[in-house]
Structures are given as C-alpha cells and as structure tokens.
Short mmCIF file of C-alpha atoms in Angstrom, two decimals:
data_model
loop_
_atom_site.label_atom_id
_atom_site.label_comp_id
_atom_site.label_asym_id
_atom_site.label_seq_id
_atom_site.Cartn_x
_atom_site.Cartn_y
_atom_site.Cartn_z
CA PRO A 1 14.01 68.55 15.01
CA ILE A 2 14.38 64.97 16.44
CA THR A 3 11.72 62.77 15.15
CA GLU A 4 12.85 59.35 16.28
CA ARG A 5 15.42 57.72 18.47
CA TYR A 6 16.20 54.08 18.49
CA ILE A 7 18.77 51.82 20.25
CA GLU A 8 21.04 49.39 18.21
CA TYR A 9 22.91 46.49 19.72
CA ILE A 10 26.65 46.27 18.87
CA SER A 11 28.31 43.56 20.99
CA TYR A 12 28.70 41.97 24.37
CA SER A 13 31.53 41.16 26.79
CA LEU A 14 31.99 39.07 29.91
CA ILE A 15 33.65 40.41 33.01
CA GLU A 16 35.60 37.74 34.83
CA PRO A 17 34.64 37.01 38.42
CA ARG A 18 36.25 39.33 40.96
CA TYR A 19 36.94 36.48 43.65
CA THR A 20 37.86 32.92 43.53
CA PRO A 21 35.37 30.24 44.47
CA ASP A 22 36.96 29.75 47.94
CA GLU A 23 36.91 33.51 48.51
CA CYS A 24 33.25 33.66 47.49
CA ARG A 25 32.42 30.92 50.10
CA SER A 26 34.17 32.78 52.81
CA LEU A 27 32.81 36.17 51.93
CA GLN A 28 29.26 34.86 51.04
CA LYS A 29 29.55 36.17 47.55
CA SER A 30 28.48 34.71 44.34
CA TYR A 31 31.02 33.39 41.81
CA GLU A 32 29.66 35.03 38.64
CA TYR A 33 30.43 36.81 35.40
CA GLY A 34 29.33 40.21 34.64
CA LEU A 35 27.47 40.52 31.30
CA LYS A 36 27.97 43.85 29.61
CA ILE A 37 26.47 44.90 26.27
CA LYS A 38 27.55 47.73 24.11
CA VAL A 39 24.71 49.69 22.44
CA ARG A 40 24.32 52.74 20.30
CA LEU A 41 21.58 55.41 20.73
CA ASN A 42 20.94 56.59 17.24
CA GLN A 43 19.83 60.32 17.18
CA GLU A 44 21.33 63.56 15.81
CA GLU A 45 24.50 62.86 17.58
CA PRO A 46 24.78 59.07 18.12
CA VAL A 47 26.03 57.91 21.47
CA GLU A 48 27.64 54.58 22.26
CA GLU A 49 27.76 53.14 25.78
CA SER A 50 28.42 49.87 27.61
CA ILE A 51 25.90 48.90 30.06
CA LEU A 52 26.06 46.12 32.76
CA LEU A 53 23.07 43.90 31.93
CA CYS A 54 23.16 41.23 34.58
CA HIS A 55 25.42 38.77 36.37
CA ILE A 56 25.57 35.06 35.44
CA PRO A 57 26.94 32.53 37.87
CA LYS A 58 30.03 30.52 36.57
CA MET A 59 29.87 26.77 36.84
CA ILE A 60 32.81 25.21 38.64
CA GLY A 61 34.40 21.68 38.49
CA GLY A 62 31.63 19.41 39.71
CA GLY A 63 28.80 21.20 37.84
CA GLU A 64 27.78 23.41 40.86
CA PHE A 65 27.62 27.09 41.25
CA VAL A 66 28.68 29.25 44.23
CA ILE A 67 25.66 31.41 45.07
CA ASN A 68 25.98 33.79 48.16
CA GLY A 69 28.72 31.50 49.49
CA ILE A 70 26.69 28.29 49.18
CA ASP A 71 27.31 25.55 46.67
CA ARG A 72 24.19 24.98 44.64
CA LEU A 73 23.27 23.00 41.52
CA ILE A 74 20.52 23.22 38.92
CA VAL A 75 18.35 20.06 38.50
CA THR A 76 17.99 19.07 34.86
CA GLN A 77 14.43 18.00 33.71
CA ILE A 78 13.31 15.25 31.38
CA ASN A 79 10.33 16.38 29.31
CA ARG A 80 8.59 15.92 25.98
CA PRO A 81 10.60 17.24 23.15
CA PRO A 82 9.29 19.51 20.41
CA GLY A 83 7.86 17.72 17.38
CA ILE A 84 4.80 15.58 16.62
CA ASP A 85 3.45 12.50 18.46
CA PHE A 86 0.64 10.05 17.55
CA GLU A 87 -1.40 8.53 20.22
CA GLU A 88 -4.49 6.29 20.84
CA GLU A 89 -7.26 7.70 22.95
CA SER A 90 -10.75 6.53 24.07
CA TYR A 91 -14.15 8.03 23.84
CA SER A 92 -16.46 7.97 26.85
CA ASP A 93 -18.10 4.72 25.68
CA GLY A 94 -14.63 3.05 25.51
CA SER A 95 -14.17 3.05 21.63
CA LYS A 96 -10.79 4.05 20.46
CA PHE A 97 -9.60 6.79 18.14
CA TYR A 98 -6.29 8.30 17.08
CA SER A 99 -4.98 11.73 17.71
CA CYS A 100 -1.74 13.73 17.27
CA SER A 101 -0.11 16.66 18.99
CA ILE A 102 2.17 19.17 17.42
CA ILE A 103 4.42 20.50 20.24
CA PRO A 104 6.51 23.62 19.56
CA GLU A 105 9.55 24.68 21.52
CA ARG A 106 7.74 27.96 22.12
CA GLY A 107 4.14 28.79 21.32
CA SER A 108 0.64 27.22 21.13
CA TRP A 109 0.13 23.40 21.15
CA VAL A 110 -2.10 22.10 18.38
CA ASN A 111 -3.89 18.82 18.92
CA PHE A 112 -5.79 17.00 16.29
CA THR A 113 -8.61 14.72 17.41
CA ILE A 114 -11.18 12.61 15.48
CA SER A 115 -14.90 12.88 16.55
CA LYS A 116 -17.30 9.96 16.64
CA LYS A 117 -18.67 11.24 13.34
CA GLY A 118 -15.23 10.86 11.77
CA VAL A 119 -14.49 14.56 11.69
CA LEU A 120 -10.89 15.83 12.19
CA HIS A 121 -10.86 18.76 14.65
CA ALA A 122 -7.99 21.04 15.58
CA ARG A 123 -7.71 22.11 19.17
CA ILE A 124 -5.39 25.18 19.86
CA ASP A 125 -4.00 25.13 23.42
CA ASN A 126 -6.82 22.69 24.37
CA ARG A 127 -9.11 25.66 24.38
CA ILE A 128 -10.29 26.54 20.82
CA LYS A 129 -11.80 23.72 18.76
CA VAL A 130 -12.46 24.10 14.96
CA PRO A 131 -12.60 21.72 11.94
CA ALA A 132 -9.04 21.13 10.88
CA THR A 133 -9.76 22.57 7.42
CA VAL A 134 -10.59 25.91 9.02
CA LEU A 135 -7.17 26.17 10.50
CA LEU A 136 -5.50 25.18 7.19
CA LYS A 137 -7.53 27.78 5.21
CA VAL A 138 -6.49 30.54 7.67
CA LEU A 139 -2.83 29.56 7.85
CA PHE A 140 -2.18 29.05 4.08
CA GLY A 141 -4.89 30.95 2.33
CA ASP A 142 -5.14 30.43 -1.40
CA GLN A 143 -2.39 27.72 -1.14
CA CYS A 144 -4.78 25.45 0.71
CA THR A 145 -8.26 25.56 -0.77
CA VAL A 146 -10.57 22.52 -0.43
CA SER A 147 -9.73 21.52 -3.99
CA ASP A 148 -6.00 21.75 -3.23
CA LEU A 149 -6.51 19.74 -0.09
CA LEU A 150 -8.43 17.01 -1.88
CA ARG A 151 -5.69 16.70 -4.67
CA ASP A 152 -3.03 16.52 -1.98
CA ILE A 153 -4.71 13.73 0.07
CA TYR A 154 -6.51 11.64 -2.54
CA ASP A 155 -5.95 10.49 -6.14
CA THR A 156 -8.15 12.37 -8.69
CA GLN A 157 -9.10 11.91 -12.28
CA ILE A 158 -10.53 14.09 -15.14
CA VAL A 159 -13.74 12.72 -16.66
CA PRO A 160 -14.92 14.08 -19.97
CA LEU A 161 -18.69 14.88 -20.14
CA SER A 162 -19.14 14.28 -23.83
CA SER A 163 -19.40 10.46 -23.52
CA PRO A 164 -22.83 8.79 -23.43
CA THR A 165 -21.83 7.03 -20.22
CA SER A 166 -20.67 10.29 -18.50
CA ILE A 167 -23.84 10.48 -16.27
CA ALA A 168 -23.27 6.98 -14.98
CA ARG A 169 -19.47 7.57 -14.47
CA ILE A 170 -19.93 10.66 -12.34
CA THR A 171 -23.07 9.85 -10.41
CA GLY A 172 -22.24 9.23 -6.68
CA ARG A 173 -18.72 10.36 -7.16
CA ILE A 174 -17.01 13.27 -5.21
CA ILE A 175 -16.30 16.45 -7.16
CA VAL A 176 -12.94 18.27 -6.68
CA ILE A 177 -13.70 21.83 -8.09
CA PRO A 178 -16.92 23.51 -7.04
CA ILE A 179 -19.42 24.44 -9.78
CA ILE A 180 -20.48 27.96 -9.49
CA ASN A 181 -22.85 30.10 -11.63
CA GLN A 182 -20.54 32.82 -12.97
CA GLU A 183 -23.40 35.33 -13.35
CA THR A 184 -25.21 35.02 -10.07
CA GLY A 185 -22.38 33.55 -7.85
CA GLU A 186 -24.67 30.68 -6.81
CA ILE A 187 -22.88 27.58 -5.78
CA TYR A 188 -24.42 24.51 -7.44
CA ILE A 189 -22.10 22.08 -5.57
CA ARG A 190 -19.17 22.58 -3.26
CA ALA A 191 -15.85 20.80 -3.58
CA GLY A 192 -15.95 17.55 -1.63
CA GLU A 193 -19.70 16.95 -2.10
CA THR A 194 -21.23 13.88 -3.83
CA ILE A 195 -22.66 14.35 -7.30
CA THR A 196 -26.38 13.23 -7.40
CA GLU A 197 -27.94 11.78 -10.54
CA SER A 198 -29.96 14.84 -11.27
CA LEU A 199 -26.98 17.07 -10.83
CA ALA A 200 -24.91 14.80 -13.12
CA GLU A 201 -27.55 15.15 -15.84
CA ASP A 202 -27.48 19.00 -15.37
CA LEU A 203 -23.68 19.06 -15.62
CA VAL A 204 -23.69 17.07 -18.92
CA ALA A 205 -26.45 19.29 -20.27
CA SER A 206 -24.62 22.42 -19.23
CA GLY A 207 -21.92 22.16 -21.89
CA LEU A 208 -19.02 21.56 -19.55
CA GLU A 209 -16.29 19.71 -21.30
CA GLU A 210 -14.92 17.86 -18.24
CA ILE A 211 -14.86 17.74 -14.56
CA GLU A 212 -12.46 16.47 -11.91
CA ILE A 213 -13.57 13.84 -9.44
CA LEU A 214 -11.88 11.72 -6.86
CA GLU A 215 -10.77 8.20 -7.37
CA TYR A 216 -12.41 5.87 -4.87
CA PRO A 217 -10.95 7.18 -1.48
CA GLU A 218 -9.70 4.68 1.05
CA ASP A 219 -10.59 6.90 4.02
CA ASP A 220 -13.34 9.53 4.40
CA LEU A 221 -11.71 11.51 7.28
CA ILE A 222 -11.05 14.70 5.22
CA LEU A 223 -14.32 14.36 3.28
CA ASN A 224 -16.32 14.28 6.55
CA THR A 225 -14.24 17.28 7.84
CA ILE A 226 -14.95 19.29 4.63
CA LEU A 227 -18.74 18.66 4.93
CA GLU A 228 -18.60 19.66 8.61
CA ASP A 229 -16.87 22.92 7.73
CA GLU A 230 -19.33 25.57 7.03
CA THR A 231 -16.78 28.13 5.91
CA THR A 232 -16.31 28.60 2.14
CA ASP A 233 -13.17 30.66 1.75
CA TYR A 234 -10.22 32.25 3.63
CA ASN A 235 -12.28 35.23 4.87
CA SER A 236 -15.11 33.20 6.39
CA ALA A 237 -12.60 30.86 8.03
CA LEU A 238 -10.66 33.73 9.48
CA ARG A 239 -13.91 35.29 10.85
CA LEU A 240 -14.78 31.97 12.58
CA LEU A 241 -11.31 31.41 14.06
CA TYR A 242 -11.10 35.07 15.32
CA SER A 243 -14.52 34.70 16.97
CA LYS A 244 -13.03 31.75 18.87
CA PHE A 245 -9.96 33.63 19.95
CA ARG A 246 -11.79 36.86 20.77
CA PRO A 247 -15.52 35.95 21.57
CA GLY A 248 -17.75 38.99 21.73
CA ASN A 249 -15.21 41.23 19.88
CA PRO A 250 -16.41 42.74 16.63
CA PHE A 251 -14.61 41.25 13.59
CA ASN A 252 -11.79 43.36 12.10
CA GLU A 253 -9.99 41.74 9.28
CA GLU A 254 -6.61 43.50 9.69
CA ARG A 255 -6.65 42.76 13.44
CA ALA A 256 -7.59 39.12 12.84
CA ARG A 257 -4.78 38.72 10.26
CA ASP A 258 -2.27 40.18 12.72
CA LEU A 259 -3.44 37.82 15.46
CA ILE A 260 -3.03 34.71 13.38
CA GLU A 261 0.29 35.92 11.87
CA ASP A 262 1.65 36.66 15.34
CA ARG A 263 0.51 33.42 16.81
CA PHE A 264 1.66 31.04 14.15
CA ASN A 265 4.12 32.75 11.81
CA ASN A 266 6.06 34.93 14.08
CA PRO A 267 9.23 33.11 15.16
CA ASN A 268 9.31 35.06 18.39
CA ARG A 269 5.92 33.68 19.42
CA TYR A 270 5.89 30.29 17.64
CA ASN A 271 9.09 28.28 17.20
CA LEU A 272 9.43 24.48 16.61
CA GLY A 273 13.20 24.76 17.19
CA ARG A 274 15.80 22.68 15.47
CA ILE A 275 14.76 19.53 17.43
CA GLY A 276 11.12 19.94 16.50
CA ARG A 277 11.84 20.54 12.85
CA PHE A 278 14.25 17.53 12.79
CA ARG A 279 11.69 15.18 14.45
CA ILE A 280 8.90 16.24 12.02
CA ASN A 281 11.14 15.79 8.99
CA ARG A 282 12.34 12.38 10.29
CA LYS A 283 8.77 11.25 11.09
CA PHE A 284 7.37 12.00 7.70
CA GLY A 285 10.47 11.79 5.45
CA LEU A 286 10.21 15.53 4.55
CA ASP A 287 13.17 17.65 3.37
CA ILE A 288 12.12 21.08 4.79
CA PRO A 289 15.15 23.12 5.70
CA GLU A 290 16.17 22.79 9.31
CA ASP A 291 16.11 26.51 9.78
CA VAL A 292 12.32 26.68 9.11
CA PHE A 293 10.85 26.78 12.51
CA THR A 294 7.16 27.41 11.61
CA LEU A 295 4.55 24.92 10.38
CA GLN A 296 4.29 24.41 6.71
CA LYS A 297 1.45 23.06 4.55
CA GLU A 298 3.48 19.84 3.90
CA ASP A 299 3.60 19.12 7.59
CA PHE A 300 -0.17 19.06 7.79
CA ILE A 301 -0.65 17.06 4.67
CA ALA A 302 1.83 14.43 5.96
CA MET A 303 0.15 14.44 9.37
CA ILE A 304 -3.34 13.76 7.80
CA LYS A 305 -1.97 10.98 5.64
CA TYR A 306 -0.29 9.45 8.64
CA LEU A 307 -3.56 9.45 10.57
CA THR A 308 -5.36 7.85 7.72
CA GLY A 309 -2.58 5.19 7.63
CA LEU A 310 -3.07 4.50 11.29
CA ARG A 311 -6.87 4.24 10.77
CA LYS A 312 -6.29 1.65 8.01
CA ASN A 313 -3.68 -0.27 9.94
CA LYS A 314 -1.22 0.09 7.14
CA PRO A 315 2.32 -1.33 7.70
CA GLY A 316 4.92 1.13 8.74
CA TYR A 317 2.47 3.45 10.57
CA GLU A 318 3.00 3.21 14.33
CA LEU A 319 1.95 4.99 17.46
CA ASP A 320 4.49 6.95 19.57
CA ASP A 321 5.08 5.89 23.14
CA ILE A 322 5.42 9.27 24.85
CA ASP A 323 6.72 7.67 28.08
CA HIS A 324 9.56 5.96 26.32
CA LEU A 325 12.88 7.62 27.04
CA GLY A 326 13.58 7.69 23.36
CA ASN A 327 10.76 10.10 23.04
CA ARG A 328 11.90 12.26 25.87
CA ARG A 329 14.57 14.98 26.06
CA VAL A 330 16.85 16.30 28.83
CA LYS A 331 16.18 20.03 29.37
CA THR A 332 19.69 21.16 30.36
CA ILE A 333 20.81 24.15 32.43
CA LYS A 334 21.53 25.93 29.11
CA ASP A 335 18.01 25.55 27.97
CA GLN A 336 16.52 26.66 31.30
CA LEU A 337 18.75 29.66 31.60
CA GLU A 338 17.97 30.63 28.04
CA SER A 339 14.32 30.80 28.86
CA VAL A 340 15.03 32.90 31.99
CA LEU A 341 17.11 35.34 30.01
CA ARG A 342 14.50 35.52 27.31
CA GLY A 343 11.79 36.49 29.80
CA GLY A 344 14.00 39.18 31.42
CA LEU A 345 14.96 40.60 27.91
CA ILE A 346 11.29 40.83 26.91
CA ARG A 347 10.54 42.85 30.09
CA LEU A 348 13.65 45.03 29.39
CA ARG A 349 12.38 45.59 25.84
CA HIS A 350 9.00 46.76 26.97
CA TYR A 351 10.76 49.18 29.39
CA VAL A 352 13.10 50.52 26.78
CA MET A 353 10.30 51.09 24.25
CA ASP A 354 8.20 52.89 26.85
CA LYS A 355 10.99 55.14 27.70
CA LEU A 356 11.92 55.91 24.07
CA SER A 357 8.22 56.83 23.37
CA LYS A 358 8.33 59.29 26.25
CA TYR A 359 11.48 60.98 24.76
CA LYS A 360 10.19 61.01 21.17
CA GLY A 361 10.66 64.40 19.57
CA ILE A 362 11.96 65.90 22.76
CA GLU A 363 15.09 68.10 22.93
CA THR A 364 16.86 68.62 26.18
CA ASP A 365 19.92 70.63 27.29
CA GLU A 366 21.25 67.65 29.18
CA PRO A 367 22.98 64.90 27.08
CA ILE A 368 20.71 61.80 26.48
CA THR A 369 22.68 58.55 26.79
CA PRO A 370 21.52 54.87 26.33
CA SER A 371 21.70 54.12 30.01
CA LEU A 372 18.80 56.55 30.51
CA PHE A 373 16.60 53.95 28.79
CA PHE A 374 17.84 50.84 30.47
CA LYS A 375 16.69 49.11 33.57
CA SER A 376 19.07 46.26 34.19
CA GLN A 377 17.21 44.91 37.15
CA ALA A 378 14.66 43.49 34.67
CA VAL A 379 17.18 40.83 33.59
CA ASP A 380 19.43 40.61 36.71
CA SER A 381 16.51 39.97 38.91
CA ALA A 382 15.27 37.09 36.77
CA VAL A 383 18.59 35.39 36.77
CA LYS A 384 19.14 35.89 40.51
CA TYR A 385 15.66 34.46 41.28
CA PHE A 386 16.42 31.44 39.09
CA PHE A 387 19.66 30.62 40.81
CA GLN A 388 18.83 31.58 44.39
CA ARG A 389 15.15 30.67 44.95
CA GLY A 390 14.10 28.83 41.86
CA GLU A 391 12.49 25.39 42.49
CA LEU A 392 15.13 23.75 40.43
CA SER A 393 17.98 25.26 42.32
CA GLN A 394 19.12 22.90 45.07
CA ILE A 395 21.89 23.02 47.66
CA VAL A 396 24.61 20.50 46.97
CA ASP A 397 24.26 17.37 49.21
CA GLN A 398 20.84 18.38 50.14
CA THR A 399 18.65 15.48 51.26
CA ASN A 400 15.77 14.83 48.84
CA PRO A 401 12.56 14.89 50.89
CA LEU A 402 10.97 12.29 48.47
#
C-alpha cells in the first residue's frame, strides 16, 4: 500500500518570449519569459513532469519592462541594510542613553535599550521586552550561563580561602560561580551578587579551597541586568519568554523550544543575509564564516562590550549615523522580485502540502501526476501584481506627482 508521496525538485528552464518588444507593444502583450520547473512525484511508480510555474518579464535596453503593451519600470529603494547599528536616544526627562538594533534581512528585529536603572533590555519586534540575559539564556542554553557571561564580559580572578586575609579580600566583591547547598539545593548566593562580610566568613569556614570573583568592573551594565533577571536557568528563562510570546497559553516546553528555534535559528524565518553577517563581522572584528546567517553568542558579547565602550567614551567606539548614505543600501529590482517570488512559493508550498495530505495512502485507477498537486496561479499572480499594479511599478516618463 502507498504510505507517502512527496514531490522532489529536479531543475528549471526558461522559455524565451514569444514576441519581440515592438510586437508586444502593438498587441498589448507582456514581453516575458516562461519559468518551467521539472519535478518528480515519488510514489510506487515515480512520475516526472515539467510544470509552467509563472511568467517573469524580461528587461529591455533602458531598464524598462513591456507589460501589457506599456513600458514600465520598477523604482529602486534606499533602505537600512541588515546588520547592527548603535544610536543615542533620550528618556522622557531629556537624559541620554545608548541603544542598538540588530536588523536581519528576514525575521524579527531585536533592539537593546538601557533603562534608567542601568539595566539592558531586549525588545523583540518592539513588542516583547525582557532583560537581555533572559534572551541569551534561551538562545544559547548551557553555553551562556550567568557565570559564562561574567567571564566573557569582565576579568575574573581565583582567590584562595586559606589565607588569613581571605575574608577582607572577598568582602564586597562579586562572585562568579553560585554557591549551592548540594544536599538541599538551597542557593546561598547567585552568580553576579555581592559577597557580604557575614557570607565571606561562612565561605571561609565552609572548607572551600577557593572561589572565583570579578576584578573591579569598569561598567555595571551586565551586573544590573543579572540582578534584575529573576530567572535562574534555561527552563525558567524559556518559560518567561514563552509567556511573553503567547500570553495566557499554558506552558509547554516542547512547543516553547520549537517556537524559539523557528523564530531565531531557522534560516527560512530568520536570516541576516551575507550583507548583515559582513557588517556585523566588520563592526566587531569577528571572523564568523559569512555563510552563518543566524545570530551567534559572539555577536551578543561583542555588542555588549561595544555598548559599555560607548558608555565609558572609550576611543574607537562611535555611533552610527543611520541617515548617512554609507549606512544605506539600494534595494534593487532583483531583491524586490526575490521577495515576491518567495511569498508566492510559500503559498504554493502550503497548497502542495495540503493536496499531498489529501492523497496520502489513497490508491486510484487514474494516474496521479505532479500537476495534480500544483496551483501555478499562487506564484504567477504575485509576479503579475508586482509588475502591473505594485506601488513601485511606474509607467516610463510618467510625471511624478510629488
């Protein structure tokens, strides 16, 4: 019995335009290619078939297209490129603070702002606000604990507790590794908290050989954020972030993991693009491969260090002028058409998967071919709307009303 059918893409081909540009103008036709794809329907007896997916207008000499006999052109746009930008903003009382925006080519924008209390917050799509450490715990799990974050941002030192001066040396200092009662699980002190004199005496009396503390930190941005963050581990951070994304829904760990994975680690949903990865690497001097299009832990660590450098007015740390043309990018016809085709192909995929599910495990006397599962209008209508009625599609020599 047939248990599963699936469609496999093989190749594509372009059909040359049927008429010349002049003939298209006189006949009120479009000067366009036909885009055909060859696919294979895998079943008991595989079937290959070529399907006309859509028509794509062909550009002629002056950069214009002949659409229904009329010469049209697509207006290019100048917009903010993917990457990271640092800006200076103001509170309601007029005082200044620094912020940064991570802009992907596709996916959710993440903005980092500093509150009046000196806490670094992450805003996802300007809608969800959490302490930045919550987002880091959820994205990188065991690779980004509070202790790891403190070591990455600040200098640390190991202090032995056997010396008579140990109590004085560690009192008032910030601990890197939490102290936990192994029998009861009680947390005596969390990572990032200040060691009091009474706790220092208890630590020396407990028999511990040494502890790890921070050197004197220049900036308390991350320390304030850690103290503001009420989550203690990955699971509690995941629960908090999921409640922000799905308020009122009961927590389901598997569903929450899938949500975060799909939103930030799925290249189809979140993609920095080559330009975004290049700009982030250039900004921070990183050597992350250019084909890594998702955010890495190194990106966030470098971003936090850059923010602290701005707060301390260190040389070499500068703000970005987002209105400067050097920080702008021309969105060409290729980029715009790519977005249109992608939207049409996503709709086509949903249609194909729906049809395949209806024919799952069904045997018929009539032959089943790939064309039965395709609805080419999903792609063709998107392309036609873009070129014929899209707001960036203008008639050549048309007077600009502005």
